DNA sequence: ATGGCCGAGCGCCTCGGA
Protein backbone atom coordinates (compact mmCIF):
# COMPACT_ATOMS: atom_id res chain seq x y z
CA UNK A 1 0.00 0.00 0.00
CA UNK A 2 1.46 3.31 -1.10
CA UNK A 3 0.39 6.41 0.81
CA UNK A 4 1.37 9.96 -0.05
CA UNK A 5 0.91 13.61 0.83
CA UNK A 6 1.09 16.75 -1.30
CA UNK A 7 0.35 20.40 -0.63
CA UNK A 8 -0.94 21.47 -4.06
CA UNK A 9 -1.39 25.21 -3.41
CA UNK A 10 -4.77 25.44 -5.18
CA UNK A 11 -6.43 22.32 -6.56
CA UNK A 12 -8.03 24.52 -9.22
CA UNK A 13 -4.64 25.21 -10.70
CA UNK A 14 -3.04 21.88 -9.88
CA UNK A 15 -5.69 19.33 -10.86
CA UNK A 16 -3.79 18.37 -14.05
CA UNK A 17 -0.65 17.84 -11.95
CA UNK A 18 -2.55 15.69 -9.47
CA UNK A 19 -4.06 13.54 -12.24
CA UNK A 20 -0.65 13.16 -13.86
CA UNK A 21 0.99 12.16 -10.59
CA UNK A 22 -1.77 9.71 -9.69
CA UNK A 23 -1.16 8.01 -12.98
CA UNK A 24 2.62 7.77 -12.78
CA UNK A 25 3.12 7.26 -9.03
CA UNK A 26 0.00 5.14 -8.56
CA UNK A 27 -0.53 5.81 -4.84
CA UNK A 28 -3.31 3.92 -3.07
CA UNK A 29 -3.93 6.95 -0.87
CA UNK A 30 -3.07 10.59 -1.59
CA UNK A 31 -3.60 13.32 0.99
CA UNK A 32 -3.91 16.86 -0.39
CA UNK A 33 -3.61 20.20 1.36
CA UNK A 34 -4.32 23.82 0.44
CA UNK A 35 -7.18 23.05 -1.92
CA UNK A 36 -8.24 26.72 -1.81
CA UNK A 37 -11.72 25.92 -3.06
CA UNK A 38 -15.20 25.48 -1.68
CA UNK A 39 -16.72 22.02 -1.56
CA UNK A 40 -19.09 22.59 -4.46
CA UNK A 41 -16.06 23.31 -6.66
CA UNK A 42 -14.17 20.14 -5.68
CA UNK A 43 -13.32 18.14 -8.84
CA UNK A 44 -14.96 14.96 -7.63
CA UNK A 45 -15.90 13.59 -11.05
CA UNK A 46 -12.38 13.91 -12.47
CA UNK A 47 -10.79 12.19 -9.48
CA UNK A 48 -13.39 9.43 -9.37
CA UNK A 49 -12.83 8.86 -13.08
CA UNK A 50 -9.15 8.40 -12.24
CA UNK A 51 -10.17 5.59 -9.87
CA UNK A 52 -10.21 7.36 -6.50
CA UNK A 53 -12.82 7.82 -3.84
CA UNK A 54 -12.67 11.19 -2.13
CA UNK A 55 -13.22 12.78 1.26
CA UNK A 56 -12.66 16.51 1.49
CA UNK A 57 -13.44 19.69 3.35
CA UNK A 58 -12.66 23.06 1.85
CA UNK A 59 -13.25 26.78 2.01
CA UNK A 60 -12.75 29.75 -0.26
CA UNK A 61 -9.20 31.04 -0.87
CA UNK A 62 -7.50 29.33 2.08
CA UNK A 63 -6.77 25.90 3.53
CA UNK A 64 -8.79 22.84 2.52
CA UNK A 65 -7.79 19.16 2.75
CA UNK A 66 -8.70 15.94 0.97
CA UNK A 67 -8.01 12.21 1.04
CA UNK A 68 -8.09 10.30 -2.25
CA UNK A 69 -8.21 6.51 -2.02
CA UNK A 70 -8.55 3.54 -4.33
CA UNK A 71 -10.13 1.52 -1.52
CA UNK A 72 -13.25 2.65 0.32
CA UNK A 73 -12.92 5.43 2.88
CA UNK A 74 -14.52 4.53 6.20
CA UNK A 75 -15.32 6.47 9.37
CA UNK A 76 -14.60 9.84 7.81
CA UNK A 77 -13.95 12.68 10.23
CA UNK A 78 -13.71 16.36 9.38
CA UNK A 79 -11.70 18.77 11.52
CA UNK A 80 -10.49 18.40 15.08
CA UNK A 81 -13.49 17.68 17.31
CA UNK A 82 -11.78 19.32 20.30
CA UNK A 83 -11.03 22.62 18.51
CA UNK A 84 -13.86 24.84 17.28
CA UNK A 85 -12.41 26.35 14.12
CA UNK A 86 -13.62 27.77 10.82
CA UNK A 87 -10.37 26.82 9.09
CA UNK A 88 -10.53 23.56 7.13
CA UNK A 89 -7.31 21.82 8.11
CA UNK A 90 -7.97 18.18 8.87
CA UNK A 91 -9.72 15.15 7.46
CA UNK A 92 -9.32 11.55 8.62
CA UNK A 93 -10.56 8.21 7.34
CA UNK A 94 -9.82 4.50 7.61
CA UNK A 95 -8.53 2.67 4.53
CA UNK A 96 -7.98 -1.07 4.67
CA UNK A 97 -7.51 -1.01 8.44
CA UNK A 98 -5.07 1.91 8.38
CA UNK A 99 -6.21 5.19 9.92
CA UNK A 100 -5.23 8.04 7.62
CA UNK A 101 -5.04 11.53 9.12
CA UNK A 102 -4.48 14.34 6.61
CA UNK A 103 -3.50 17.67 8.12
CA UNK A 104 -2.66 21.14 6.92
CA UNK A 105 -0.93 22.53 9.98
CA UNK A 106 -1.09 26.30 10.50
CA UNK A 107 1.84 28.29 9.15
CA UNK A 108 2.15 30.63 12.11
CA UNK A 109 3.37 33.52 9.95
CA UNK A 110 5.82 34.99 12.51
CA UNK A 111 6.60 34.59 16.17
CA UNK A 112 5.07 37.93 17.08
CA UNK A 113 1.91 37.32 15.06
CA UNK A 114 -1.41 36.22 16.56
CA UNK A 115 -1.23 33.32 14.11
CA UNK A 116 1.70 31.85 16.02
CA UNK A 117 -0.22 31.04 19.24
CA UNK A 118 -3.01 29.75 17.01
CA UNK A 119 -0.51 27.34 15.47
CA UNK A 120 0.69 26.13 18.87
CA UNK A 121 -2.89 25.74 20.06
CA UNK A 122 -3.76 23.76 16.95
CA UNK A 123 -0.76 21.48 17.51
CA UNK A 124 -1.82 20.98 21.11
CA UNK A 125 -5.38 20.07 20.10
CA UNK A 126 -4.05 17.69 17.45
CA UNK A 127 -1.84 16.01 20.06
CA UNK A 128 -4.68 15.55 22.51
CA UNK A 129 -7.09 14.24 19.88
CA UNK A 130 -4.46 11.82 18.50
CA UNK A 131 -4.11 10.19 21.90
CA UNK A 132 -7.65 8.86 21.66
CA UNK A 133 -7.38 8.23 17.95
CA UNK A 134 -4.36 5.97 18.48
CA UNK A 135 -6.32 3.99 21.07
CA UNK A 136 -9.11 3.41 18.58
CA UNK A 137 -6.85 2.89 15.57
CA UNK A 138 -3.45 1.39 16.51
CA UNK A 139 -2.29 1.43 12.88
CA UNK A 140 -2.24 5.12 12.03
CA UNK A 141 -0.48 7.44 9.60
CA UNK A 142 -0.39 11.21 10.07
CA UNK A 143 0.38 12.83 6.73
CA UNK A 144 0.48 16.42 5.64
CA UNK A 145 2.06 19.81 5.51
CA UNK A 146 3.28 20.21 9.09
CA UNK A 147 4.83 23.63 8.53
CA UNK A 148 7.62 22.48 10.83
CA UNK A 149 11.16 21.54 9.86
CA UNK A 150 11.94 19.08 12.67
CA UNK A 151 15.73 19.53 12.74
CA UNK A 152 18.47 21.71 11.29
CA UNK A 153 19.17 18.86 8.89
CA UNK A 154 15.82 19.71 7.32
CA UNK A 155 16.75 23.35 6.64
CA UNK A 156 18.95 24.62 3.79
CA UNK A 157 20.44 27.40 5.91
CA UNK A 158 19.84 26.76 9.62
CA UNK A 159 21.65 29.95 10.66
CA UNK A 160 19.48 32.16 8.47
CA UNK A 161 16.35 30.41 9.71
CA UNK A 162 17.28 30.24 13.39
CA UNK A 163 14.40 31.25 15.64
CA UNK A 164 12.01 31.86 12.73
CA UNK A 165 8.58 30.38 12.31
CA UNK A 166 8.72 26.77 10.98
CA UNK A 167 11.88 26.02 12.97
CA UNK A 168 11.35 27.79 16.32
CA UNK A 169 11.87 25.70 19.47
CA UNK A 170 8.20 25.73 20.61
CA UNK A 171 7.11 24.34 17.23
CA UNK A 172 9.80 21.70 17.26
CA UNK A 173 8.84 20.77 20.82
CA UNK A 174 5.23 20.36 19.69
CA UNK A 175 6.46 18.11 16.89
CA UNK A 176 8.47 16.06 19.42
CA UNK A 177 5.34 15.69 21.52
CA UNK A 178 3.66 14.07 18.51
CA UNK A 179 6.57 11.63 18.25
CA UNK A 180 6.21 10.92 21.98
CA UNK A 181 2.74 9.54 21.23
CA UNK A 182 4.53 6.66 19.53
CA UNK A 183 4.82 8.10 16.04
CA UNK A 184 7.91 7.87 13.83
CA UNK A 185 9.03 10.03 10.90
CA UNK A 186 9.00 7.51 8.05
CA UNK A 187 11.51 9.42 5.93
CA UNK A 188 14.10 9.86 8.70
CA UNK A 189 13.58 6.29 9.87
CA UNK A 190 14.91 5.04 6.55
CA UNK A 191 17.24 7.94 5.76
CA UNK A 192 18.52 9.24 9.09
CA UNK A 193 21.38 11.31 7.67
CA UNK A 194 20.32 12.41 4.20
CA UNK A 195 21.01 16.12 3.78
CA UNK A 196 19.23 18.66 1.60
CA UNK A 197 16.15 16.47 1.28
CA UNK A 198 13.46 19.10 1.05
CA UNK A 199 9.74 19.10 0.27
CA UNK A 200 9.20 22.83 -0.18
CA UNK A 201 11.11 25.55 -2.01
CA UNK A 202 10.29 29.25 -2.16
CA UNK A 203 9.01 30.42 -5.54
CA UNK A 204 11.35 33.36 -5.21
CA UNK A 205 15.10 33.50 -5.64
CA UNK A 206 15.20 30.40 -7.85
CA UNK A 207 14.77 28.45 -4.64
CA UNK A 208 14.21 25.10 -6.30
CA UNK A 209 17.01 25.35 -8.83
CA UNK A 210 19.41 26.22 -6.03
CA UNK A 211 17.82 23.67 -3.68
CA UNK A 212 17.15 26.28 -1.02
CA UNK A 213 14.33 24.44 0.70
CA UNK A 214 12.84 22.99 3.82
CA UNK A 215 11.54 19.54 4.76
CA UNK A 216 8.15 20.39 6.22
CA UNK A 217 5.85 17.75 4.70
CA UNK A 218 5.92 14.52 6.66
CA UNK A 219 4.52 11.03 7.09
CA UNK A 220 4.44 9.91 10.72
CA UNK A 221 3.60 6.28 11.45
CA UNK A 222 2.45 4.49 14.60
CA UNK A 223 4.41 1.35 15.55
CA UNK A 224 2.09 -1.18 13.86
CA UNK A 225 2.27 0.87 10.65
CA UNK A 226 6.02 1.41 10.92
CA UNK A 227 6.49 -2.37 11.11
CA UNK A 228 5.18 -2.55 7.55
CA UNK A 229 7.25 0.31 6.13
CA UNK A 230 9.44 -0.73 3.21
CA UNK A 231 10.21 2.59 1.50
CA UNK A 232 9.71 6.32 1.83
CA UNK A 233 10.88 9.12 -0.42
CA UNK A 234 10.31 12.61 -1.73
CA UNK A 235 9.35 12.85 -5.40
CA UNK A 236 10.91 16.05 -6.69
CA UNK A 237 9.68 15.64 -10.23
CA UNK A 238 6.36 17.51 -9.94
CA UNK A 239 8.30 20.55 -8.71
CA UNK A 240 9.99 20.63 -12.14
CA UNK A 241 6.70 20.75 -14.02
CA UNK A 242 5.15 23.80 -15.61
CA UNK A 243 3.42 26.04 -13.05
CA UNK A 244 4.24 23.81 -10.08
CA UNK A 245 3.10 23.86 -6.49
CA UNK A 246 5.84 25.12 -4.18
CA UNK A 247 5.60 21.72 -2.38
CA UNK A 248 6.34 18.32 -3.86
CA UNK A 249 4.88 14.90 -2.91
CA UNK A 250 6.18 12.61 -0.18
CA UNK A 251 5.23 8.93 -0.31
CA UNK A 252 5.67 5.77 1.77
CA UNK A 253 5.23 2.12 0.89
CA UNK A 254 3.68 -0.23 3.45
CA UNK A 255 3.45 -4.01 3.12
CA UNK A 256 -0.09 -5.27 2.72
C1' DA B 1 20.27 44.17 -1.78
C1' DT B 2 15.44 41.40 3.81
C1' DG B 3 13.23 41.84 -2.35
C1' DG B 4 12.51 38.82 -5.95
C1' DC B 5 7.04 34.39 -6.55
C1' DC B 6 2.39 32.59 -6.55
C1' DG B 7 -2.80 32.17 -5.99
C1' DA B 8 -7.12 34.32 -4.85
C1' DG B 9 -10.20 38.03 -4.63
C1' DC B 10 -15.66 41.41 -7.70
C1' DG B 11 -8.36 43.13 -9.46
C1' DC B 12 -5.32 47.03 -11.67
C1' DC B 13 -3.40 46.34 -5.01
C1' DT B 14 -3.58 43.54 -0.87
C1' DC B 15 -3.15 39.45 1.76
C1' DG B 16 -1.27 34.96 2.98
C1' DG B 17 1.93 31.65 2.18
C1' DA B 18 6.68 29.48 4.20
Tab-separated table of C-alpha atoms (C1' of nucleotides) in Angstrom, chain A residues 10 14 34 60-61 104 107 147 166 204-205 216, chain B residues 3-10 15-18:
chain	number	residue	atom	x	y	z
A	10	UNK	CA	-4.772	25.444	-5.183
A	14	UNK	CA	-3.036	21.875	-9.884
A	34	UNK	CA	-4.321	23.816	0.437
A	60	UNK	CA	-12.747	29.745	-0.263
A	61	UNK	CA	-9.203	31.037	-0.870
A	104	UNK	CA	-2.659	21.141	6.917
A	107	UNK	CA	1.841	28.291	9.146
A	147	UNK	CA	4.834	23.630	8.526
A	166	UNK	CA	8.717	26.767	10.979
A	204	UNK	CA	11.353	33.363	-5.212
A	205	UNK	CA	15.104	33.497	-5.639
A	216	UNK	CA	8.152	20.389	6.223
B	3	DG	C1'	13.227	41.845	-2.355
B	4	DG	C1'	12.506	38.825	-5.945
B	5	DC	C1'	7.041	34.388	-6.552
B	6	DC	C1'	2.390	32.587	-6.553
B	7	DG	C1'	-2.803	32.174	-5.991
B	8	DA	C1'	-7.119	34.322	-4.852
B	9	DG	C1'	-10.198	38.031	-4.632
B	10	DC	C1'	-15.656	41.410	-7.697
B	15	DC	C1'	-3.146	39.451	1.762
B	16	DG	C1'	-1.270	34.960	2.981
B	17	DG	C1'	1.926	31.654	2.184
B	18	DA	C1'	6.681	29.476	4.201
